Coordinates of C-alpha atoms in Angstrom, one line a residue:
Chain A
M1067 CA 116.7 129.0 94.5
S1068 CA 115.8 132.4 93.3
L1069 CA 116.8 134.0 90.0
S1070 CA 119.2 136.3 91.8
D1071 CA 120.8 133.4 93.7
D1072 CA 121.2 131.6 90.4
L1073 CA 122.8 134.7 88.8
L1074 CA 125.1 135.1 91.8
L1075 CA 126.1 131.4 91.5
N1076 CA 127.0 131.8 87.9
I1077 CA 128.9 135.0 88.4
K1078 CA 131.0 133.3 91.0
A1079 CA 131.6 130.4 88.6
I1080 CA 132.6 132.8 85.9
Y1081 CA 135.0 134.6 88.2
A1082 CA 136.5 131.3 89.5
R1083 CA 137.1 129.9 86.1
A1084 CA 138.6 133.1 84.9
Y1085 CA 140.8 133.1 88.0
V1086 CA 142.2 129.7 87.0
R1087 CA 143.2 131.2 83.7
M1088 CA 144.8 134.3 85.1
K1089 CA 146.7 132.3 87.7
G1090 CA 148.2 130.2 84.9
L1091 CA 149.7 133.4 83.5
T1092 CA 151.4 134.3 86.8
R1093 CA 152.3 130.8 87.9
E1094 CA 154.1 130.0 84.7
P1095 CA 155.6 133.3 83.4
H1096 CA 157.8 131.6 80.9
W1097 CA 154.7 130.6 79.0
S1098 CA 153.8 134.2 78.6
I1099 CA 157.3 135.1 77.5
A1100 CA 157.1 132.5 74.8
E1101 CA 153.7 133.6 73.8
V1102 CA 154.9 137.2 73.3
T1103 CA 158.3 136.4 71.8
I1104 CA 157.2 133.9 69.1
P1105 CA 154.5 136.1 67.5
L1106 CA 157.1 139.0 67.6
L1107 CA 159.5 136.8 65.6
S1108 CA 156.8 136.0 63.1
L1109 CA 155.7 139.6 62.6
S1110 CA 159.4 140.7 62.4
A1111 CA 159.9 138.6 59.3
Y1112 CA 156.9 140.4 57.6
V1113 CA 158.1 143.8 58.8
Y1114 CA 161.6 143.1 57.3
L1115 CA 159.9 141.9 54.1
Y1116 CA 157.9 145.2 53.8
I1117 CA 161.1 147.2 54.6
T1118 CA 162.9 145.3 51.8
L1119 CA 160.1 146.1 49.4
G1120 CA 160.1 149.7 50.6
A1121 CA 156.4 149.4 51.7
Y1122 CA 157.0 151.1 55.0
E1123 CA 153.3 152.0 55.4
Y1124 CA 152.5 148.3 56.0
M1125 CA 154.8 147.9 59.0
A1126 CA 152.2 149.2 61.4
F1127 CA 149.6 146.9 59.7
V1128 CA 151.8 143.9 60.5
I1129 CA 152.3 144.9 64.1
V1130 CA 148.6 145.4 64.7
G1131 CA 147.9 142.1 62.9
G1132 CA 150.5 140.3 64.9
A1133 CA 149.1 141.7 68.2
M1134 CA 145.5 140.5 67.2
L1135 CA 146.8 137.1 66.2
A1136 CA 147.4 136.3 69.8
F1137 CA 143.6 136.4 70.3
W1138 CA 143.0 133.9 67.5
S1139 CA 145.6 131.5 68.9
N1140 CA 144.0 131.7 72.3
V1141 CA 140.5 131.3 71.0
L1142 CA 141.6 128.2 69.0
W1143 CA 143.7 126.5 71.6
G1144 CA 142.6 128.0 74.8
M1145 CA 138.9 128.0 74.1
S1146 CA 137.8 125.8 71.2
A1147 CA 139.8 122.8 72.3
Q1148 CA 139.5 123.5 76.0
L1149 CA 136.4 121.4 76.9
Y1150 CA 137.9 118.5 75.0
W1151 CA 141.1 118.8 77.1
E1152 CA 139.0 119.3 80.3
K1153 CA 137.3 116.0 79.4
D1154 CA 140.6 114.3 79.0
T1155 CA 141.8 115.5 82.4
G1156 CA 138.6 114.6 84.1
M1157 CA 137.7 118.2 85.0
L1158 CA 134.7 118.2 82.7
Q1159 CA 132.9 115.8 84.9
H1160 CA 133.3 118.1 87.9
Y1161 CA 131.7 120.9 85.8
M1162 CA 128.9 118.8 84.7
L1163 CA 128.3 117.7 88.3
A1164 CA 128.1 121.2 89.7
P1165 CA 125.0 123.4 89.8
A1166 CA 126.8 126.3 88.1
S1167 CA 125.8 126.5 84.4
R1168 CA 128.2 125.2 81.8
M1169 CA 127.8 128.5 80.0
A1170 CA 129.2 130.2 83.1
I1171 CA 132.2 127.9 82.9
L1172 CA 132.7 128.8 79.2
V1173 CA 132.2 132.5 79.8
G1174 CA 134.8 132.2 82.7
M1175 CA 137.3 130.6 80.4
A1176 CA 136.6 133.3 77.8
V1177 CA 137.0 136.2 80.3
G1178 CA 140.2 134.8 81.7
G1179 CA 141.5 134.2 78.2
M1180 CA 140.5 137.7 77.1
I1181 CA 142.3 139.3 80.0
N1182 CA 145.5 137.2 79.6
T1183 CA 145.6 137.7 75.9
T1184 CA 144.9 141.4 76.0
I1185 CA 148.0 141.7 78.2
R1186 CA 150.0 139.6 75.7
S1187 CA 148.6 141.4 72.7
L1188 CA 149.4 144.9 74.2
S1189 CA 152.9 143.6 75.0
I1190 CA 153.4 142.5 71.4
L1191 CA 152.0 145.9 70.2
A1192 CA 154.2 147.9 72.5
I1193 CA 157.4 145.9 71.8
G1194 CA 156.7 145.8 68.1
T1195 CA 156.3 149.6 68.1
L1196 CA 159.5 150.1 70.1
L1197 CA 161.5 147.8 67.8
F1198 CA 160.3 149.2 64.5
P1199 CA 159.9 152.8 63.2
V1200 CA 156.1 152.9 63.0
S1201 CA 153.7 155.7 63.7
Y1202 CA 150.0 155.8 64.6
A1203 CA 147.3 158.4 63.9
L1204 CA 144.7 157.7 66.5
N1205 CA 141.8 160.3 66.5
D1206 CA 138.9 158.3 67.9
P1207 CA 140.0 156.2 70.9
V1208 CA 136.4 155.5 72.0
T1209 CA 135.6 153.8 68.7
L1210 CA 138.9 151.9 68.9
L1211 CA 137.9 150.6 72.3
L1212 CA 134.4 149.7 71.0
V1213 CA 135.7 147.9 68.0
F1214 CA 138.3 146.1 70.1
L1215 CA 135.7 144.9 72.7
L1216 CA 133.2 143.8 70.0
T1217 CA 135.9 141.9 68.2
V1218 CA 137.1 140.2 71.3
I1219 CA 133.6 139.3 72.4
A1220 CA 132.7 138.0 69.0
L1221 CA 136.0 136.0 68.8
Y1222 CA 135.5 134.4 72.1
G1223 CA 131.8 133.7 71.2
M1224 CA 133.2 131.8 68.3
G1225 CA 135.6 130.0 70.6
M1226 CA 132.7 129.1 72.9
L1227 CA 130.7 127.7 70.0
F1228 CA 133.7 125.7 68.8
A1229 CA 134.3 124.4 72.3
S1230 CA 131.0 122.5 72.2
L1231 CA 131.4 121.4 68.6
F1232 CA 135.0 120.2 69.3
L1233 CA 133.7 118.2 72.3
L1234 CA 131.2 116.4 70.1
Y1235 CA 133.9 115.6 67.6
G1236 CA 136.1 114.2 70.4
R1237 CA 139.6 113.3 69.5
E1238 CA 139.4 115.0 66.1
A1239 CA 139.5 118.3 68.0
S1240 CA 143.2 119.0 67.6
H1241 CA 143.0 118.1 63.9
I1242 CA 140.1 120.6 63.5
A1243 CA 142.1 123.2 65.3
D1244 CA 145.0 122.6 63.0
L1245 CA 142.8 122.8 60.0
L1246 CA 141.3 126.1 61.0
Q1247 CA 144.6 127.8 61.9
E1248 CA 146.1 128.5 58.5
P1249 CA 142.9 129.3 56.5
I1250 CA 142.0 131.9 59.2
Y1251 CA 145.6 133.4 59.0
L1252 CA 145.1 133.6 55.2
L1253 CA 141.6 135.1 55.2
S1254 CA 141.8 137.4 58.2
G1255 CA 144.6 139.5 56.8
I1256 CA 146.9 139.4 59.8
Y1257 CA 149.9 140.5 57.8
Y1258 CA 148.2 142.4 55.0
P1259 CA 145.0 144.3 54.4
V1260 CA 142.0 142.3 53.2
I1261 CA 138.7 144.2 53.5
S1262 CA 140.3 147.6 52.5
S1263 CA 142.3 146.2 49.6
N1264 CA 141.5 144.3 46.4
I1265 CA 143.7 141.3 47.1
F1266 CA 140.7 139.0 47.4
P1267 CA 137.5 138.9 45.2
N1268 CA 134.4 140.4 46.9
A1269 CA 132.8 137.0 47.5
L1270 CA 135.9 135.9 49.5
K1271 CA 135.9 139.2 51.3
I1272 CA 132.3 138.6 52.4
I1273 CA 133.2 135.1 53.7
A1274 CA 136.3 136.6 55.4
S1275 CA 134.0 139.2 57.1
M1276 CA 132.2 136.4 58.9
I1277 CA 135.4 135.9 60.9
P1278 CA 135.4 138.5 63.6
L1279 CA 139.2 138.7 63.5
T1280 CA 139.1 140.0 59.9
L1281 CA 136.7 142.8 60.5
G1282 CA 138.3 143.6 63.8
I1283 CA 141.8 143.9 62.5
D1284 CA 140.6 145.9 59.5
A1285 CA 138.7 148.4 61.6
I1286 CA 141.4 148.7 64.2
R1287 CA 144.0 149.5 61.5
L1288 CA 141.7 152.1 60.0
I1289 CA 141.2 153.8 63.3
L1290 CA 144.7 153.4 64.8
I1291 CA 146.9 153.8 61.7
T1292 CA 145.0 155.9 59.2
G1293 CA 143.1 158.1 61.7
K1294 CA 139.6 157.1 60.7
G1295 CA 136.6 157.5 63.0
I1296 CA 133.2 155.8 63.7
G1297 CA 131.7 157.1 60.5
D1298 CA 134.2 155.1 58.5
V1299 CA 133.8 151.8 60.3
T1300 CA 130.0 151.8 60.8
L1301 CA 129.6 148.6 58.8
H1302 CA 132.5 146.9 60.7
V1303 CA 130.9 147.9 64.0
T1304 CA 127.4 146.7 62.9
V1305 CA 128.6 143.3 61.7
L1306 CA 130.8 142.8 64.7
A1307 CA 127.9 143.7 67.0
V1308 CA 125.7 141.2 65.4
L1309 CA 128.5 138.5 65.6
A1310 CA 129.1 139.5 69.3
V1311 CA 125.5 138.7 70.1
A1312 CA 124.8 135.8 67.7
L1313 CA 127.9 133.7 68.4
P1314 CA 127.5 133.4 72.1
V1315 CA 123.8 132.6 71.5
L1316 CA 124.8 129.9 69.1
A1317 CA 127.4 128.7 71.6
R1318 CA 124.7 128.3 74.2
I1319 CA 122.5 126.3 71.8
A1320 CA 125.5 124.1 70.9
L1321 CA 126.4 123.6 74.5
R1322 CA 122.9 122.4 75.4
K1323 CA 122.9 120.1 72.4
M1324 CA 126.3 118.8 73.3
E1325 CA 125.2 118.1 76.9
D1326 CA 122.0 116.4 75.7
V1327 CA 123.8 114.2 73.2
S1328 CA 126.5 113.4 75.7
K1329 CA 124.0 112.4 78.4
R1330 CA 122.0 110.3 76.0
Q1331 CA 125.0 108.6 74.4
G1332 CA 127.2 108.5 77.5
R1333 CA 130.0 110.4 75.9
L1334 CA 130.8 112.3 79.1
L1335 CA 131.7 109.1 80.7
L1336 CA 134.5 108.1 78.5
R1337 CA 137.6 110.2 78.5
W1338 CA 139.0 108.9 75.2
Q1339 CA 135.8 108.9 73.2
Chain B
M427 CA 111.1 110.0 102.1
S428 CA 114.2 107.9 101.2
A429 CA 117.4 109.5 100.3
V430 CA 117.5 107.7 97.0
D431 CA 114.9 105.8 95.1
V432 CA 115.8 104.0 92.0
I433 CA 112.7 102.6 90.2
D434 CA 113.0 100.1 87.4
V435 CA 115.9 101.9 85.8
T436 CA 117.3 100.5 82.6
R437 CA 120.2 101.9 80.6
V438 CA 121.1 100.6 77.2
F439 CA 124.2 101.8 75.3
D440 CA 124.6 101.6 71.6
S441 CA 128.1 100.4 70.9
K442 CA 128.9 100.2 67.2
G443 CA 125.4 99.2 66.4
K444 CA 125.3 96.7 69.2
K445 CA 122.9 97.1 72.1
V446 CA 124.7 96.8 75.5
I447 CA 122.4 96.6 78.5
A448 CA 124.3 98.2 81.3
L449 CA 121.4 98.4 83.8
D450 CA 118.4 96.1 83.5
G451 CA 115.4 97.2 85.6
I452 CA 117.3 98.2 88.7
N453 CA 115.3 98.9 91.9
L454 CA 116.8 100.0 95.1
S455 CA 116.5 102.7 97.8
I456 CA 118.9 104.2 100.2
S457 CA 117.6 105.5 103.6
K458 CA 118.8 108.6 105.2
G459 CA 121.8 107.9 107.4
E460 CA 122.6 104.8 105.4
I461 CA 125.8 103.8 103.5
L462 CA 124.8 101.5 100.7
G463 CA 127.6 99.4 99.2
L464 CA 127.2 98.5 95.5
L465 CA 129.3 95.5 94.6
G466 CA 129.9 94.0 91.3
S467 CA 132.6 93.1 88.9
N468 CA 133.9 95.4 86.2
G469 CA 131.2 96.3 83.7
A470 CA 128.4 95.1 86.0
G471 CA 126.7 98.5 85.9
K472 CA 127.9 100.2 89.1
T473 CA 129.4 103.3 87.6
T474 CA 126.5 103.6 85.1
L475 CA 124.0 103.8 88.1
I476 CA 126.2 106.3 89.9
K477 CA 126.4 108.5 86.8
I478 CA 122.6 108.4 86.4
L479 CA 122.2 109.5 90.0
A480 CA 124.8 112.2 89.5
T481 CA 122.8 113.5 86.5
L482 CA 125.7 112.8 84.2
L483 CA 123.8 110.2 82.2
L484 CA 120.2 109.7 81.3
P485 CA 118.4 106.4 81.9
T486 CA 116.9 104.7 78.9
S487 CA 113.8 104.1 81.1
G488 CA 112.7 104.2 84.7
S489 CA 113.0 106.9 87.3
S490 CA 115.4 107.9 90.0
Y491 CA 114.9 110.3 92.8
V492 CA 117.4 111.9 95.2
Y493 CA 115.8 113.4 98.3
G494 CA 112.6 113.6 96.3
Y495 CA 114.1 115.3 93.2
D496 CA 113.9 113.6 89.9
V497 CA 117.4 113.2 88.5
V498 CA 116.2 113.9 85.0
K499 CA 113.6 116.6 85.5
D500 CA 115.1 118.3 88.5
A501 CA 118.8 117.8 87.6
K502 CA 119.8 121.2 88.8
S503 CA 118.3 120.7 92.2
V504 CA 119.9 117.3 92.5
R505 CA 123.3 118.7 91.7
R506 CA 123.1 121.1 94.6
I507 CA 122.7 118.3 97.1
I508 CA 125.0 115.6 95.7
N509 CA 128.7 115.2 95.0
L510 CA 130.7 112.5 93.4
V511 CA 134.2 111.3 94.2
S512 CA 135.8 108.6 92.0
G513 CA 139.0 106.8 92.7
G514 CA 142.0 107.9 90.5
E515 CA 140.3 111.0 89.1
T516 CA 141.9 114.4 88.9
P517 CA 141.4 116.5 92.1
G518 CA 141.7 119.8 90.3
Y519 CA 144.1 122.0 88.3
G520 CA 147.7 121.0 88.8
L521 CA 148.9 124.6 88.7
L522 CA 146.7 125.7 91.6
S523 CA 147.4 124.9 95.2
V524 CA 145.2 122.6 97.4
K525 CA 143.5 125.7 99.0
E526 CA 143.0 127.4 95.6
N527 CA 141.5 124.3 94.1
L528 CA 139.0 123.9 97.0
W529 CA 138.1 127.5 96.7
F530 CA 137.6 127.1 93.0
F531 CA 135.2 124.2 93.5
S532 CA 133.4 126.0 96.3
Q533 CA 132.6 128.8 93.8
L534 CA 131.0 126.3 91.4
Y535 CA 128.5 125.6 94.2
G536 CA 128.1 129.3 95.0
L537 CA 129.6 129.4 98.5
R538 CA 130.1 132.8 100.0
N539 CA 133.8 133.5 100.3
S540 CA 133.6 133.6 104.2
D541 CA 131.7 130.2 104.2
A542 CA 134.2 128.9 101.6
R543 CA 137.1 129.8 103.8
R544 CA 135.6 128.1 106.8
V545 CA 134.7 125.0 104.9
I546 CA 138.1 124.8 103.2
D547 CA 139.9 125.2 106.6
T548 CA 137.8 122.4 108.1
L549 CA 138.3 120.1 105.1
I550 CA 142.0 120.7 105.0
N551 CA 142.2 119.9 108.6
D552 CA 140.0 116.8 108.4
M553 CA 141.9 115.4 105.5
E554 CA 145.2 116.1 107.2
L555 CA 146.3 118.3 104.3
E556 CA 147.6 121.2 106.4
Q557 CA 151.2 120.9 105.3
Y558 CA 150.1 120.9 101.7
R559 CA 147.7 123.8 101.9
D560 CA 149.7 125.9 99.6
T561 CA 151.3 123.1 97.5
R562 CA 150.4 122.9 93.9
V563 CA 148.3 119.9 93.2
H564 CA 150.6 118.4 90.6
K565 CA 153.2 118.0 93.3
L566 CA 151.0 115.9 95.6
S567 CA 151.3 112.1 96.0
T568 CA 148.5 109.8 94.8
G569 CA 147.2 109.4 98.3
Y570 CA 147.1 113.1 99.1
K571 CA 145.5 113.8 95.7
Q572 CA 142.8 111.4 96.6
R573 CA 142.4 113.1 100.0
L574 CA 142.0 116.4 98.2
N575 CA 139.5 114.8 95.8
L576 CA 137.5 113.6 98.8
A577 CA 137.6 117.1 100.3
R578 CA 136.3 118.4 97.0
G579 CA 133.4 115.9 97.3
F580 CA 132.4 117.5 100.7
I581 CA 132.8 121.1 99.6
N582 CA 129.1 121.7 99.1
D583 CA 128.2 119.6 102.2
P584 CA 126.1 117.2 100.1
M585 CA 123.2 115.2 101.3
L586 CA 124.1 112.3 99.1
L587 CA 127.7 111.4 98.4
L588 CA 128.4 109.1 95.6
L589 CA 131.7 107.3 96.1
D590 CA 133.0 105.3 93.1
E591 CA 135.9 103.2 94.2
P592 CA 137.3 106.0 96.4
T593 CA 140.2 104.0 97.8
L594 CA 141.3 102.6 94.4
G595 CA 145.1 102.3 94.4
L596 CA 145.6 103.8 97.8
D597 CA 147.9 102.5 100.5
V598 CA 146.5 101.1 103.7
I599 CA 146.9 104.4 105.7
N600 CA 145.2 106.6 103.1
A601 CA 142.4 104.1 102.5
R602 CA 141.8 103.7 106.2
H603 CA 141.7 107.5 106.7
I604 CA 139.1 107.8 104.0
R605 CA 136.9 105.0 105.4
T606 CA 137.1 106.5 108.9
Y607 CA 136.2 109.9 107.6
I608 CA 133.1 108.8 105.7
K609 CA 131.8 106.8 108.6
R610 CA 132.2 109.8 110.8
W611 CA 130.6 112.1 108.3
I612 CA 127.4 110.0 108.3
R613 CA 127.4 109.7 112.0
D614 CA 127.6 113.5 112.4
D615 CA 124.4 114.0 110.4
P616 CA 122.1 111.1 110.0
S617 CA 120.1 112.8 107.3
R618 CA 123.1 112.3 104.9
S619 CA 123.6 109.2 102.9
I620 CA 126.3 107.5 100.8
L621 CA 126.3 105.2 97.8
L622 CA 129.7 103.5 97.7
T623 CA 131.0 101.2 95.0
T624 CA 134.1 99.2 95.7
H625 CA 136.0 96.1 94.7
Y626 CA 137.4 95.8 98.2
L627 CA 134.8 93.7 100.0
A628 CA 136.4 94.1 103.4
E629 CA 135.9 97.8 102.9
A630 CA 132.3 97.3 102.1
E631 CA 131.9 95.1 105.1
E632 CA 133.5 97.6 107.3
V633 CA 131.6 100.7 106.3
C634 CA 128.3 99.7 104.7
D635 CA 124.9 99.3 106.3
K636 CA 123.5 97.6 103.4
I637 CA 125.0 95.8 100.4
A638 CA 123.6 95.5 96.9
I639 CA 125.3 93.0 94.5
I640 CA 124.9 94.0 90.9
Y641 CA 125.6 91.5 88.2
R642 CA 125.2 92.2 84.5
G643 CA 123.0 95.1 85.2
K644 CA 120.7 93.4 87.7
I645 CA 120.6 93.5 91.5
I646 CA 121.0 89.9 92.6
A647 CA 121.3 90.5 96.4
Y648 CA 120.2 93.4 98.5
E649 CA 120.6 93.1 102.3
S650 CA 122.7 94.1 105.2
P651 CA 126.2 92.5 105.4
D652 CA 125.2 90.4 108.4
V653 CA 122.0 89.1 106.8
L654 CA 124.0 88.3 103.7
K655 CA 126.6 86.4 105.7
R656 CA 123.9 84.6 107.6
S657 CA 122.6 83.4 104.3
L658 CA 125.6 81.1 104.3
T659 CA 124.7 79.5 107.7
D660 CA 123.6 76.3 105.9
S661 CA 127.0 76.2 104.3
S662 CA 130.5 75.6 105.7
V663 CA 133.5 77.7 104.9
V664 CA 136.6 75.6 104.9
E665 CA 140.2 76.7 104.4
I666 CA 142.7 74.1 103.2
K667 CA 146.4 75.0 103.3
L668 CA 148.7 73.2 100.9
V669 CA 152.5 73.4 100.9
N670 CA 155.1 72.6 98.3
V671 CA 152.8 72.9 95.4
G672 CA 154.9 72.2 92.4
K673 CA 154.9 74.4 89.4
D674 CA 153.3 71.7 87.2
I675 CA 150.3 71.4 89.5
D676 CA 147.5 73.4 87.9
M677 CA 145.2 74.1 90.8
D678 CA 142.6 75.5 88.4
S679 CA 142.3 72.3 86.5
I680 CA 142.1 70.3 89.7
L681 CA 139.4 72.4 91.2
S682 CA 137.6 73.5 88.1
R683 CA 134.7 71.8 86.5
H684 CA 136.9 70.4 83.8
G685 CA 139.4 68.8 86.2
L686 CA 139.6 65.4 87.8
V687 CA 138.5 66.8 91.1
Y688 CA 135.3 68.2 89.7
E689 CA 133.5 65.0 90.2
I690 CA 134.8 64.5 93.7
L691 CA 134.0 68.1 94.5
N692 CA 130.4 67.8 93.5
G693 CA 128.5 69.9 95.9
V694 CA 131.1 72.6 96.2
D695 CA 129.3 75.8 95.7
D696 CA 132.3 77.9 95.3
I697 CA 136.0 77.9 95.2
M698 CA 138.6 80.6 95.7
H699 CA 142.2 80.0 95.9
H700 CA 145.2 82.3 96.0
Y701 CA 148.9 82.1 96.6
T702 CA 150.3 83.4 99.8
N703 CA 153.8 84.4 100.7
T704 CA 153.7 83.4 104.3
N705 CA 155.1 79.9 104.0
N706 CA 158.7 79.4 104.6
N707 CA 158.9 75.9 103.4
S708 CA 161.3 76.6 100.6
N709 CA 163.8 73.9 100.4
S710 CA 166.4 72.5 98.0
N711 CA 163.6 71.7 95.6
S712 CA 162.4 75.3 95.7
N713 CA 162.7 75.6 92.0
E714 CA 159.9 73.1 91.7
V715 CA 157.5 75.0 93.9
Y716 CA 155.9 78.4 93.7
G717 CA 159.0 80.1 95.0
G718 CA 158.5 78.3 98.3
D719 CA 154.9 79.6 98.5
G720 CA 152.0 77.7 99.8
V721 CA 148.4 77.6 98.5
R722 CA 145.3 78.3 100.5
I723 CA 142.0 77.1 99.2
R724 CA 138.8 78.5 100.5
L725 CA 135.7 76.5 99.9
V726 CA 132.1 77.1 100.6
L727 CA 130.5 73.7 100.9
D728 CA 126.9 72.7 101.1
D729 CA 127.9 69.6 102.9
E730 CA 130.8 69.3 105.3
S731 CA 131.1 65.6 104.7
M732 CA 132.7 66.4 101.4
I733 CA 135.9 67.6 103.1
P734 CA 137.6 64.2 103.4
S735 CA 137.1 63.4 99.8
I736 CA 138.4 66.8 98.7
V737 CA 141.5 66.4 100.9
E738 CA 141.9 62.8 99.5
S739 CA 141.8 64.0 96.0
L740 CA 144.4 66.7 96.6
V741 CA 146.7 64.3 98.4
S742 CA 146.3 61.8 95.5
K743 CA 147.7 64.5 93.2
G744 CA 150.8 64.6 95.3
L745 CA 149.9 67.7 97.2
K746 CA 150.7 68.0 100.9
V747 CA 147.8 69.3 103.0
S748 CA 149.2 71.2 106.0
S749 CA 145.9 72.2 107.6
V750 CA 142.2 72.1 107.2
S751 CA 140.2 74.6 109.2
K752 CA 136.7 75.9 109.4
S753 CA 136.2 79.6 108.9
T754 CA 133.4 82.2 109.4
P755 CA 131.8 83.4 106.2
T756 CA 133.0 86.8 104.9
L757 CA 131.3 89.2 102.5
E758 CA 133.7 87.9 99.9
D759 CA 132.3 84.4 100.4
V760 CA 128.8 85.7 100.0
Y761 CA 129.7 87.8 97.0
I762 CA 131.3 84.9 95.2
R763 CA 128.5 82.6 96.0
Y764 CA 125.9 85.0 94.6
I765 CA 127.9 85.6 91.5
K766 CA 128.4 81.9 90.9
R767 CA 124.7 81.3 91.2
Y768 CA 124.1 83.5 88.2
D769 CA 127.3 82.6 86.4
P770 CA 128.0 79.0 87.4

């Protein structure tokens, strides 16, 4: 089979896997309603807190953070733990058996997740903006789009990396996901500014910057709320671009390692291992 | 070129520091157009061999080839020409319909959409899934889920189909449909081949051209069903029917090596017995019998002259013998005989 045939096969696999994700959104609309409503309730609590404190300028921060939080939840539960769930349901074996690359399957999951979550995230942003008296000062929509795309690609790259690692850790996957959830909420500044403030010491800020969500939220807030442009978020864009390349590459390496270990140890055979 | 060549394949698992030999120097080949049945008890190594041929598991040593492709070095080429269907496995995503799931799998094999549509229509028709075409998979019954699963196995028109207990847990109609279909599939294109594992020996006898019996990771018999059955021509298969077998009668102890009958039954190669529900001899003492059931004992004897002494010993235990008849050997008899040779 030629390289172009191989490429076509993997593009078809990506599309097919993304299609499954997107069908899930339309087949079970109540899931989407819950996934929009629950984050709105969480962010509303923070908005009311800032209103109570008279810190009105943070309301838009919270709404943007709440909208981006949808991506983290999806990356953690819809990507990182996904291969593990696929193994439990027996679908992983079908993937391992097919000639399409496993990376194509993961990319398909990521693309489907990105599309679904972007719809949810925009819904949260739109409803939050309608519910609360917030205003935006967007001057550089191109940079906003660039930052958003880089953030999402880096985030899903991280999800793809975790997917392989979670599979290796087997049934501990859900515990790992639980463990990762709250620290990321804390470090990534979903409901408060992190990079552009002095809440955390610099060392912690650097660590937090390794999480694409932190940099992404910070840059999007700067562009969308305070009217900044590409010159003000160059470092954000650079680091996000590096993460957007490095994380999928690391995911590919981890996936190969996972497959090799599984085939040697027979882990793919046993659903509950 | 054979469809499958397995050469001296060994697979050792490391289970909590303990080495478990799942396959121990297996050699076998499957010719094109052949259905090979792989029989063995649970844990004998059947599924391990299938997973190695399916490129899901690496052998510890040895080599395997599928239509000339090395399953380790040319795994990708192998995946294009094989498929695997296991009994009881998930046929796809529950939220998707039958048609959507088949389309989804077709894309993992790179089928063009027009080809995929044609293949899906054919498979839905062949598997008699028309009325469920747009039904979500989670709403299908077990039998129809397995039909869909089988359809998935044919989606890439494989050269080698690996069937791991494909009729597990299915009713007679669904199991029969699947058996009929796989026989027809091979007949339609004799360059195809199938490796089938099953616990249903009648199924293996019906569909397989050749049988390999695997026991503790080794192939202990490898012939056509007829040749294997002929291997029992020096033996006699006898069925003894007993009625009114009291609860306190422990057939196992009578017929086992530790029971009284053991000495009398010296020369009995193998014993199978099971309880049937066909006897209507329940009477006022039915509480003392197996719910009015009878017992049928099937014996493979090296020497027919043993029959009177066996009957005598059963009668001496108070059992009523209703009939003694000779029977033709079945694959089940052969299987048990081979297994008993290695695990007396």
